CSV table of N, CA and C in Angstrom, one decimal:
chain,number,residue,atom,x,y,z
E,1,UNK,N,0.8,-1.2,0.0
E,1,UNK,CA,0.0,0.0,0.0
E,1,UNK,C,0.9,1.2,0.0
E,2,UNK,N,0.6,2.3,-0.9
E,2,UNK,CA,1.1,3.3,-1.0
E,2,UNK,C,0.5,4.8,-0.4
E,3,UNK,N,0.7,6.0,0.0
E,3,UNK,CA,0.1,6.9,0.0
E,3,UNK,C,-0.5,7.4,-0.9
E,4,UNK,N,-2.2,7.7,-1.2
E,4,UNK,CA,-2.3,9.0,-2.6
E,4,UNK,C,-1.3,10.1,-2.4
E,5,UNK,N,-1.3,10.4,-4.0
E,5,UNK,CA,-0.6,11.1,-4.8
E,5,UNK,C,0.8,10.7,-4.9
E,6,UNK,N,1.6,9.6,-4.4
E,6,UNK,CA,2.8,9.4,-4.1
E,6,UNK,C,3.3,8.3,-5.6
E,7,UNK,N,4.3,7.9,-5.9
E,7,UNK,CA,4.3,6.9,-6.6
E,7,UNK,C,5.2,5.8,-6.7
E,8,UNK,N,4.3,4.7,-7.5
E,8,UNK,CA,5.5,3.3,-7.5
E,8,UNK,C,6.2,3.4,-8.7
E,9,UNK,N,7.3,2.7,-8.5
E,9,UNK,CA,8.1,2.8,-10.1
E,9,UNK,C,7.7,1.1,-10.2
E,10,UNK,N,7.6,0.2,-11.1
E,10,UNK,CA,7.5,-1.1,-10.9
E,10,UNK,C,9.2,-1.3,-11.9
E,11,UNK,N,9.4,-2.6,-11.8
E,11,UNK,CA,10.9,-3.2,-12.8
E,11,UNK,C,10.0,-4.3,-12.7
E,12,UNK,N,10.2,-4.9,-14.0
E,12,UNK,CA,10.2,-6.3,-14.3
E,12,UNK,C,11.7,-6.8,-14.6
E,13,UNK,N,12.2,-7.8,-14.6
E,13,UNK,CA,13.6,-8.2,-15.0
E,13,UNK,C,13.0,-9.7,-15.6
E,14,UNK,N,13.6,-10.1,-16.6
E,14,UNK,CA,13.5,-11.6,-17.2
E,14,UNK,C,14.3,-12.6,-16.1
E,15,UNK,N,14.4,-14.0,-16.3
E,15,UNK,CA,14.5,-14.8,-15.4
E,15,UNK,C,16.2,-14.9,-15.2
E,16,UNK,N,16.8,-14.3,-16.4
E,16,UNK,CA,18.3,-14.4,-16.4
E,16,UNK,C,18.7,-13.2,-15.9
E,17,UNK,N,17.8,-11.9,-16.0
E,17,UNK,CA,18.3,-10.8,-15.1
E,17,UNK,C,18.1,-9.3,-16.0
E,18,UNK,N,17.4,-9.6,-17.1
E,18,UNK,CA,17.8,-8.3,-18.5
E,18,UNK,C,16.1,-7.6,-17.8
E,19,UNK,N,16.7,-6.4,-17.8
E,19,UNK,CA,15.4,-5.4,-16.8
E,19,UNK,C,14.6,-5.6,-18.8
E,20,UNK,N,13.3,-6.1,-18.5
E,20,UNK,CA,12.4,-5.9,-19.2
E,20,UNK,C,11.5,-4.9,-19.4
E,21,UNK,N,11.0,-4.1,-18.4
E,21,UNK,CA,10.1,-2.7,-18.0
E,21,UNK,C,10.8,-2.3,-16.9
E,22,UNK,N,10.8,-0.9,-17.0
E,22,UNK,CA,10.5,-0.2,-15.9
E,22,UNK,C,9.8,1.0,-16.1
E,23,UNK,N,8.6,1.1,-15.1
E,23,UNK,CA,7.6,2.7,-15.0
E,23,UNK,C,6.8,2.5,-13.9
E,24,UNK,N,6.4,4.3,-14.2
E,24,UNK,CA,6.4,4.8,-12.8
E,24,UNK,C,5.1,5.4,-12.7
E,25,UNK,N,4.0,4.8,-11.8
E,25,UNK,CA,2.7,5.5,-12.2
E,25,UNK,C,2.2,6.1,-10.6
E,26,UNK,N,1.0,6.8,-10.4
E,26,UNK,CA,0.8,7.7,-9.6
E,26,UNK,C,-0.1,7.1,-8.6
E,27,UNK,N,-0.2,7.0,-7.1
E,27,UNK,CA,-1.0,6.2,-6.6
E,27,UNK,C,-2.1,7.3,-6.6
E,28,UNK,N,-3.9,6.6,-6.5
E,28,UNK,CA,-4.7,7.4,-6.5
E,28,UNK,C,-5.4,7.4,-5.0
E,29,UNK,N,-6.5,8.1,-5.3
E,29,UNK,CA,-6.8,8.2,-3.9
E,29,UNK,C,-7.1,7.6,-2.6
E,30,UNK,N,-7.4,6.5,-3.4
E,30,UNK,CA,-7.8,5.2,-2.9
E,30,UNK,C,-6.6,4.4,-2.4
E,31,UNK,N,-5.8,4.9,-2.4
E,31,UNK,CA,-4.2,3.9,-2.4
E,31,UNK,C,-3.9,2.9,-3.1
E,32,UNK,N,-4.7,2.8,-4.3
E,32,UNK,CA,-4.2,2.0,-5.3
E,32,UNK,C,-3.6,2.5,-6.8
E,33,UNK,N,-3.2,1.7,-7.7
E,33,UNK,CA,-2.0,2.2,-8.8
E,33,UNK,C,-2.5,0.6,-9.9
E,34,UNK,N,-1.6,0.7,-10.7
E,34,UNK,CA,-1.9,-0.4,-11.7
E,34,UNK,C,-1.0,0.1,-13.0
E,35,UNK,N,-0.3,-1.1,-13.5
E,35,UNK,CA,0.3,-0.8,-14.6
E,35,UNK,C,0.0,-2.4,-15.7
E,36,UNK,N,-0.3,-1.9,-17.0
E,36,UNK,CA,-0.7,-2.9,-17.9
E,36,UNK,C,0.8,-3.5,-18.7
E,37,UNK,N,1.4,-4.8,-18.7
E,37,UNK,CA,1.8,-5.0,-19.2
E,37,UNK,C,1.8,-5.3,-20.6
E,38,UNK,N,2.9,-5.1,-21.2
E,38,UNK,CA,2.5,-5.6,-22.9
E,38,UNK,C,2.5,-6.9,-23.1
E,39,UNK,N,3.2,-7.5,-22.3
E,39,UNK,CA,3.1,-9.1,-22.9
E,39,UNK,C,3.1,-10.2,-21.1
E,40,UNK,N,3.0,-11.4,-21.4
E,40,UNK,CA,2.4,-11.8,-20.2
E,40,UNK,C,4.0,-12.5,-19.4
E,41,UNK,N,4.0,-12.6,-18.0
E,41,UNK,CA,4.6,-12.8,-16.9
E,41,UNK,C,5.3,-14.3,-17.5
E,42,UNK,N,6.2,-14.6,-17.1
E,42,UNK,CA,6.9,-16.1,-17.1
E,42,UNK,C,7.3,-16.8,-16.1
E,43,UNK,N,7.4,-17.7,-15.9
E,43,UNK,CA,7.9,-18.4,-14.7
E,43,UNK,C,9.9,-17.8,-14.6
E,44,UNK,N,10.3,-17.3,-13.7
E,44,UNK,CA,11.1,-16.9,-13.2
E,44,UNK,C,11.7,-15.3,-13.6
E,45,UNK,N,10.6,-14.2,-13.9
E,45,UNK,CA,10.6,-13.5,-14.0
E,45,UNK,C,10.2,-12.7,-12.6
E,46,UNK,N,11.0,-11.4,-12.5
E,46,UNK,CA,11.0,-10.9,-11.3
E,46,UNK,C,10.2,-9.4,-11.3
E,47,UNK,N,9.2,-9.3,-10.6
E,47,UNK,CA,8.5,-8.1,-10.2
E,47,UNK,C,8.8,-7.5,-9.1
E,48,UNK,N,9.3,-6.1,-9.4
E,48,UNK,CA,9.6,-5.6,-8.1
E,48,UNK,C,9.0,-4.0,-8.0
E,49,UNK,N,8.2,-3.7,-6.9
E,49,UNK,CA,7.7,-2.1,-7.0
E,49,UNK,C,8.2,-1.6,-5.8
E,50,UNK,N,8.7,-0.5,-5.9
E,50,UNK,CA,9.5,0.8,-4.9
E,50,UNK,C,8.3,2.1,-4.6
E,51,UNK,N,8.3,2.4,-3.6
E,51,UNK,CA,7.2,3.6,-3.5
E,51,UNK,C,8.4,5.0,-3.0
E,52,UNK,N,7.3,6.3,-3.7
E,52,UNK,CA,8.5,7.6,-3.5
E,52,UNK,C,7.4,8.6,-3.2
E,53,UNK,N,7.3,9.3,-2.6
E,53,UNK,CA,6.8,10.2,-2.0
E,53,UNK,C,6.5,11.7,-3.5
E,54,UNK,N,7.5,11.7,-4.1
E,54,UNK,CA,7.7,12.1,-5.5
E,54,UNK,C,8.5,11.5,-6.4
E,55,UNK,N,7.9,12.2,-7.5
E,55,UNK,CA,9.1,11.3,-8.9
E,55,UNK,C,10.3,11.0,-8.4
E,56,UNK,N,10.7,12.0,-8.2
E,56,UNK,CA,12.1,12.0,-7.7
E,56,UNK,C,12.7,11.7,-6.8
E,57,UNK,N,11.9,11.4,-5.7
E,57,UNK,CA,12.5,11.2,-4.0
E,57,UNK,C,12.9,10.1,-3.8
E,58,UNK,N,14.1,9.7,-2.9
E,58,UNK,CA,14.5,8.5,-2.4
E,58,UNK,C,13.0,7.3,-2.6
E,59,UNK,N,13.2,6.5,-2.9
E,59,UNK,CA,12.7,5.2,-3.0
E,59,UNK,C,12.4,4.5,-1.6
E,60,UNK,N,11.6,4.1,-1.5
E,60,UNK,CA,11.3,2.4,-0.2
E,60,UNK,C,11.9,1.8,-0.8
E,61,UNK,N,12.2,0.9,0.3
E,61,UNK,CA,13.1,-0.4,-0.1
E,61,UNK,C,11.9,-1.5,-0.8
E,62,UNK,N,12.6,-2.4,-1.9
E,62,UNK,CA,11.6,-2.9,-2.6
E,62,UNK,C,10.6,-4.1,-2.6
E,63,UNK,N,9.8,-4.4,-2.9
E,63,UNK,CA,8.5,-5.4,-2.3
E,63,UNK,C,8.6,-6.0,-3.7
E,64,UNK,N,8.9,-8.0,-3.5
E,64,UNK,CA,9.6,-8.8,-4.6
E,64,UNK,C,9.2,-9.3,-4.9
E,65,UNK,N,8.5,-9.9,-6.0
E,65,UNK,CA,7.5,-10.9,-6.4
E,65,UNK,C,8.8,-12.1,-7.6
E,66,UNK,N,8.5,-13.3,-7.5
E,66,UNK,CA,9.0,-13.9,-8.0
E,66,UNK,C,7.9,-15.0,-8.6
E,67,UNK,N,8.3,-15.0,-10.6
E,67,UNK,CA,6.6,-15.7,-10.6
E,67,UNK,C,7.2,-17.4,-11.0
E,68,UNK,N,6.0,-17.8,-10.6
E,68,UNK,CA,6.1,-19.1,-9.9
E,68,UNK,C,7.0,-19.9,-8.9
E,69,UNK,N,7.5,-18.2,-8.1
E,69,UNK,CA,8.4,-18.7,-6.4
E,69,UNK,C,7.1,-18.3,-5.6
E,70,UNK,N,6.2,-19.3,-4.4
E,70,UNK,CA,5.5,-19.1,-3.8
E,70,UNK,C,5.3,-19.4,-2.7
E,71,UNK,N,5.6,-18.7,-1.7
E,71,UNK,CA,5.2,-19.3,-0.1
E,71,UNK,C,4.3,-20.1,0.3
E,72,UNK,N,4.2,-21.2,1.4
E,72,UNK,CA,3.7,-22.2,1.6
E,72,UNK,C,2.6,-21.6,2.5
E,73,UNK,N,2.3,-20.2,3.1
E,73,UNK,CA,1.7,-19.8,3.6
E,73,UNK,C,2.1,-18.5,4.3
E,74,UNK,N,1.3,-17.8,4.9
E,74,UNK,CA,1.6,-16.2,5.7
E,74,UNK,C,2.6,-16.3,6.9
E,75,UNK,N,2.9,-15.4,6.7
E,75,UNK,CA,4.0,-14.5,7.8
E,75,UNK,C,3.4,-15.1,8.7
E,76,UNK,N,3.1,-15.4,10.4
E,76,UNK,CA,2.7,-14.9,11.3
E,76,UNK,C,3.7,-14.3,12.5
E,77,UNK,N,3.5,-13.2,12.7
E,77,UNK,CA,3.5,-12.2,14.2
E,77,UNK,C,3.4,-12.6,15.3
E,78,UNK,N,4.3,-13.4,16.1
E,78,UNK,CA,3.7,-13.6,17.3
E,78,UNK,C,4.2,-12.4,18.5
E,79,UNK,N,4.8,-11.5,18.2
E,79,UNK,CA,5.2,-10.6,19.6
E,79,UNK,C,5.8,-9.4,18.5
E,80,UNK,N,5.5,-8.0,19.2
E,80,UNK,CA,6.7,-7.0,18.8
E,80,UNK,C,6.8,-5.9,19.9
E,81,UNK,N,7.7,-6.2,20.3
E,81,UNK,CA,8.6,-5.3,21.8
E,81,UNK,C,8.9,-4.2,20.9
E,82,UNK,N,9.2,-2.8,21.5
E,82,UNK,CA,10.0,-2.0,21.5
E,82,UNK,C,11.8,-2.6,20.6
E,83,UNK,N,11.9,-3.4,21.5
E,83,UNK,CA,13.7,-3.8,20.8
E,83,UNK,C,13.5,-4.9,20.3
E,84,UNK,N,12.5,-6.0,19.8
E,84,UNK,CA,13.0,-6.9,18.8
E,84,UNK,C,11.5,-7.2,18.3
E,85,UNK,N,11.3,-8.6,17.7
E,85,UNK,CA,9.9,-9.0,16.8
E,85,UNK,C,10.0,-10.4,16.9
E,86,UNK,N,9.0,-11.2,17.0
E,86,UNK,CA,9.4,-12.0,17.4
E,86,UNK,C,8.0,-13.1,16.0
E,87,UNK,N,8.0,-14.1,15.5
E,87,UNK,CA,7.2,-14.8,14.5
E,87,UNK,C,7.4,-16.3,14.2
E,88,UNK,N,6.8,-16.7,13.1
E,88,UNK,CA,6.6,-17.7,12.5
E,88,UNK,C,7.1,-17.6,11.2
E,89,UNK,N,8.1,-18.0,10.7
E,89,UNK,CA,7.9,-17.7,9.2
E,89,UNK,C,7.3,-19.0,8.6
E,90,UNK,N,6.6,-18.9,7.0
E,90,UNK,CA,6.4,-19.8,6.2
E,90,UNK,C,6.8,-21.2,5.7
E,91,UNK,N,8.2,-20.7,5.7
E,91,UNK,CA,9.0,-21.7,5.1
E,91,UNK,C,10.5,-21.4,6.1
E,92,UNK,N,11.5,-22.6,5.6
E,92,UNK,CA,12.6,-22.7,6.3
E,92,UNK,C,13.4,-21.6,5.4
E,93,UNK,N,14.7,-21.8,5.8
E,93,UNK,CA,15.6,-20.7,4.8
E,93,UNK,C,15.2,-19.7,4.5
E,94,UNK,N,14.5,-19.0,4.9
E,94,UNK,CA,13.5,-17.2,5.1
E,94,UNK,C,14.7,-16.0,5.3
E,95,UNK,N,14.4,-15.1,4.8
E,95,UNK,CA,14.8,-13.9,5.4
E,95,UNK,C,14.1,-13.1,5.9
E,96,UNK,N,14.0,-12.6,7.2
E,96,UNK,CA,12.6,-11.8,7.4
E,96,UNK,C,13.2,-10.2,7.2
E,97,UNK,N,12.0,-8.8,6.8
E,97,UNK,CA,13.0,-7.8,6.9
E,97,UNK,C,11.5,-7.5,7.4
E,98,UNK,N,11.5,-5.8,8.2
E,98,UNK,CA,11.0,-5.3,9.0
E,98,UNK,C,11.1,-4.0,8.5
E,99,UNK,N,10.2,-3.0,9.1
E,99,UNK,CA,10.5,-1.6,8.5
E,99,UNK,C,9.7,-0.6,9.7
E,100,UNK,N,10.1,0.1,10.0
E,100,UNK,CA,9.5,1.2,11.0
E,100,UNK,C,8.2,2.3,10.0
E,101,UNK,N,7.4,2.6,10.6
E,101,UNK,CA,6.4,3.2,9.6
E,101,UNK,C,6.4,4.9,9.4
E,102,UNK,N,7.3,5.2,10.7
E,102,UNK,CA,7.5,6.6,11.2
E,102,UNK,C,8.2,7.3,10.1
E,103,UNK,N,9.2,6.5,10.1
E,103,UNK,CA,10.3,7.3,8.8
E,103,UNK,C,10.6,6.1,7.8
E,104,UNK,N,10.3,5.2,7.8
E,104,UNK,CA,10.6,3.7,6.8
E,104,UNK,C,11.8,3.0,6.9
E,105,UNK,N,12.6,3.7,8.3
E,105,UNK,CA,13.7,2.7,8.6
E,105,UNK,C,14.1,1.4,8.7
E,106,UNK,N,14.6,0.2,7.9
E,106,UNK,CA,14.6,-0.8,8.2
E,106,UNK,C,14.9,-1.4,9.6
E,107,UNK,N,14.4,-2.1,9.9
E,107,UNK,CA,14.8,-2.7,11.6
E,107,UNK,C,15.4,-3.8,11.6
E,108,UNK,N,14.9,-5.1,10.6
E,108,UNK,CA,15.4,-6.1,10.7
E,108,UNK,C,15.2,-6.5,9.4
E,109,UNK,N,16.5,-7.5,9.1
E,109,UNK,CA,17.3,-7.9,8.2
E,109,UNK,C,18.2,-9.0,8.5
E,110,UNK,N,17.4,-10.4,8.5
E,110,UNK,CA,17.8,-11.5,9.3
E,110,UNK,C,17.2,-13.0,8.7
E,111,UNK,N,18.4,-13.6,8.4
E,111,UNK,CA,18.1,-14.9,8.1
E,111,UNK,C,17.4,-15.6,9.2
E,112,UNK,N,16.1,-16.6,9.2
E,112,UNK,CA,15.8,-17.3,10.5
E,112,UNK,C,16.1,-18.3,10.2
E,113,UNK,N,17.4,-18.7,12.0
E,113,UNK,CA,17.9,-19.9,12.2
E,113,UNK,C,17.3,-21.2,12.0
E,114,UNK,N,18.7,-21.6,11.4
E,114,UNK,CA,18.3,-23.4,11.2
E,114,UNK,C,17.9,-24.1,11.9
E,115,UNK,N,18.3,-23.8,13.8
E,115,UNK,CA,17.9,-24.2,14.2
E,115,UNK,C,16.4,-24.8,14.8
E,116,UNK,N,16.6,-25.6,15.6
E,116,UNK,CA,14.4,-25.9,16.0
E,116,UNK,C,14.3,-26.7,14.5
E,117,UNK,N,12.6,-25.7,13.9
E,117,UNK,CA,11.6,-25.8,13.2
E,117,UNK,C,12.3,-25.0,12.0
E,118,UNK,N,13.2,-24.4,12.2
E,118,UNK,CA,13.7,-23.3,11.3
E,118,UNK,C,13.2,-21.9,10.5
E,119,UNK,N,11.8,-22.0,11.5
E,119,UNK,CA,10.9,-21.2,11.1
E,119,UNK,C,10.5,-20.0,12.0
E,120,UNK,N,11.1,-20.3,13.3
E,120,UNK,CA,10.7,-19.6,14.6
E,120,UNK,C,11.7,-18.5,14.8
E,121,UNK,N,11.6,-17.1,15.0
E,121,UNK,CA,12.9,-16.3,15.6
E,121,UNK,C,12.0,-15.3,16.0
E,122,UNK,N,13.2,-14.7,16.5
E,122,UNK,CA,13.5,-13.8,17.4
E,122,UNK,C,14.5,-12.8,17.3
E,123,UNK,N,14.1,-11.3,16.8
E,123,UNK,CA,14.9,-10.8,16.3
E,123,UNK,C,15.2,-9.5,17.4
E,124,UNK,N,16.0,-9.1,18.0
E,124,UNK,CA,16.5,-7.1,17.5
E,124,UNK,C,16.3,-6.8,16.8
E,125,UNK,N,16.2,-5.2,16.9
E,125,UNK,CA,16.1,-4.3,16.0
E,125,UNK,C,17.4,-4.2,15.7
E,126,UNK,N,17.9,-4.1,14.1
E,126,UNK,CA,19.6,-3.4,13.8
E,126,UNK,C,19.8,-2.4,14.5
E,127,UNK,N,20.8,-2.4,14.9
E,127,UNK,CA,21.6,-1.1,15.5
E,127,UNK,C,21.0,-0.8,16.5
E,128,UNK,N,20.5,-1.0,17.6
E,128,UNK,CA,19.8,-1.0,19.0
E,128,UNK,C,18.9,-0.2,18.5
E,129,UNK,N,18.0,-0.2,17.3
E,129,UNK,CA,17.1,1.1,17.2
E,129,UNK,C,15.7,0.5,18.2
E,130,UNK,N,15.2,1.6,18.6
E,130,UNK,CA,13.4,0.6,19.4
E,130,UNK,C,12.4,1.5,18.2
E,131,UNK,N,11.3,0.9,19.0
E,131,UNK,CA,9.9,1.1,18.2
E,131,UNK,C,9.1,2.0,19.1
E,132,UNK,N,8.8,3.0,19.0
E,132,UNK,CA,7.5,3.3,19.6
E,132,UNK,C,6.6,3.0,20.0
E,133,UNK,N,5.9,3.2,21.0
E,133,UNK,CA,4.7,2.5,21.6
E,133,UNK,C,3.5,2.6,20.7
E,134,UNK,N,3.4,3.5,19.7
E,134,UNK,CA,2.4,4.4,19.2
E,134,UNK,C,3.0,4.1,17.1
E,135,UNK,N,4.1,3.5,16.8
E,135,UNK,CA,4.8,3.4,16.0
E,135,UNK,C,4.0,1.6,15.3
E,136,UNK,N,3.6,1.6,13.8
E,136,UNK,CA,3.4,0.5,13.0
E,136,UNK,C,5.0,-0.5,12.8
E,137,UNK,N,5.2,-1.6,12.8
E,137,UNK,CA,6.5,-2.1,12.0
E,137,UNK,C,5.5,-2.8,10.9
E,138,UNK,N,6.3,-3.5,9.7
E,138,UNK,CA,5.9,-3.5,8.5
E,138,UNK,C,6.9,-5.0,8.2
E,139,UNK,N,6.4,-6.0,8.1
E,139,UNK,CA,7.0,-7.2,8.5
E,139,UNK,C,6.7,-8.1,7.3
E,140,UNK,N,8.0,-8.5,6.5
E,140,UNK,CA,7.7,-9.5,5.6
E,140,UNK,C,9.1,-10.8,5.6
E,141,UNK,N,8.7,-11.9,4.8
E,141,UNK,CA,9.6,-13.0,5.0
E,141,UNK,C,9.6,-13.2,3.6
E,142,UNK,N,11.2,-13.5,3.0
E,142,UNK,CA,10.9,-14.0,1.8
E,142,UNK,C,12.2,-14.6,1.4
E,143,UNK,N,12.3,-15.4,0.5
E,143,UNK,CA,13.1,-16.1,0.1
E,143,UNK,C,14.5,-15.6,-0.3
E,144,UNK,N,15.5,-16.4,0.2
E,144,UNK,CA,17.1,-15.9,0.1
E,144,UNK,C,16.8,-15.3,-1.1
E,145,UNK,N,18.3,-14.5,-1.7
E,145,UNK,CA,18.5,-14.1,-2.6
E,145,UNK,C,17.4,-12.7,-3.8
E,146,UNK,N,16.4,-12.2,-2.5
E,146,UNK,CA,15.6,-11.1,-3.3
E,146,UNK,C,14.4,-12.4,-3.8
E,147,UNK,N,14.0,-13.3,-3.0
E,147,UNK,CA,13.1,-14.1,-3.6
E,147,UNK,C,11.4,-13.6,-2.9
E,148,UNK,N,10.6,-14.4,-3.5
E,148,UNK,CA,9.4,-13.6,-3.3
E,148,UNK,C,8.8,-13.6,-1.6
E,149,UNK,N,8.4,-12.4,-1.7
E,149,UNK,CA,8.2,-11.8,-0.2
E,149,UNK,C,6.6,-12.5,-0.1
E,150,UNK,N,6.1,-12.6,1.6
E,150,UNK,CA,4.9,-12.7,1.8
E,150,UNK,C,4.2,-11.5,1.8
E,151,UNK,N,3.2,-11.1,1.8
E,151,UNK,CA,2.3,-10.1,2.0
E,151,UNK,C,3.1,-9.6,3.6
E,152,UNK,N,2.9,-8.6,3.8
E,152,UNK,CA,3.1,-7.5,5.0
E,152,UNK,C,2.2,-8.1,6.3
E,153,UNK,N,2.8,-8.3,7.2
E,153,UNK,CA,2.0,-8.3,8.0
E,153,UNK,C,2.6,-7.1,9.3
E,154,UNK,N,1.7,-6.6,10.2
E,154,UNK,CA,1.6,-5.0,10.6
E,154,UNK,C,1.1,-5.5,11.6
E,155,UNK,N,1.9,-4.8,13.0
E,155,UNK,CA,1.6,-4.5,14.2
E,155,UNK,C,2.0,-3.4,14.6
E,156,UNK,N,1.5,-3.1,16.3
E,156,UNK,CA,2.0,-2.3,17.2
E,156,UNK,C,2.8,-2.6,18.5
E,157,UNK,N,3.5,-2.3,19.3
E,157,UNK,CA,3.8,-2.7,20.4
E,157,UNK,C,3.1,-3.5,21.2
E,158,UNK,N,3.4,-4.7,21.7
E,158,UNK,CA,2.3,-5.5,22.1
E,158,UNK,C,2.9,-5.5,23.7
């Protein structure tokens, strides 16, 4: 989800890596956007959209779609403290990343251990940063190497 009036640039890249599209449309009021491709998606083609405040402004970090890489299921949230986050991921071999909603600071950037179930962690925040009591984080899991992310899941201080 984006802010109205703000915009996404989307990139497509083919499965070997040759950027096939990239553009940039305007979110509407409704917080939604849409862009028509010319020709159709393939299995290991990569979708990626950045949101900017303007044309020009620093970028979010990017939300990854990989087509036909698919999670076995959602994110779940089980805790988020002030100094870490705590969940379930999907699958084993996950990277979970995290984002602060105040200024879009990332928080976390962490492979979840092999150990256990290989699905369970417990993270800090990078760099001893905390969360506000009153502050959203912005929580997704997705496959090594920029692979496809789950949908967001969103809490508060619990």
């Amino acid at each position: 989800m984006a802010d109205p009036n703000s915009y996404v640039t989307l990139t497509v890249t083919s499965a070997l890596g040759e950027q096939l599209t990239q553009a940039q449309v305007q979110v509407d009021s409704h917080e939604s956007w849409s862009y028509t491709l010319s020709y159709s998606l393939t299995p290991g083609m990569t979708v990626q959209a950045v949101a900017s405040v303007d044309k020009n402004s620093t970028p979010s970090d990017a939300y990854i779609k990989v087509i036909n890489q698919a999670q076995s299921g959602p994110l779940n949230l089980t805790g988020i403290k002030t100094d870490k986050v705590s969940g379930v991921a999907p699958d084993t071999g996950q990277i979970i990343k995290a984002w602060r909603s105040s200024d879009g600071a990332q928080m976390v950037n962490n492979k979840v251990p092999s150990t256990g179930d290989g699905k369970t962690f417990t993270f800090n925040y990078l760099s001893n940063m905390t969360l506000a009591d009153n502050d959203l984080l912005s929580v997704v899991s997705e496959f090594k190497d920029n692979g496809t992310m789950t949908p967001f899941d969103r809490g508060v201080v619990s």
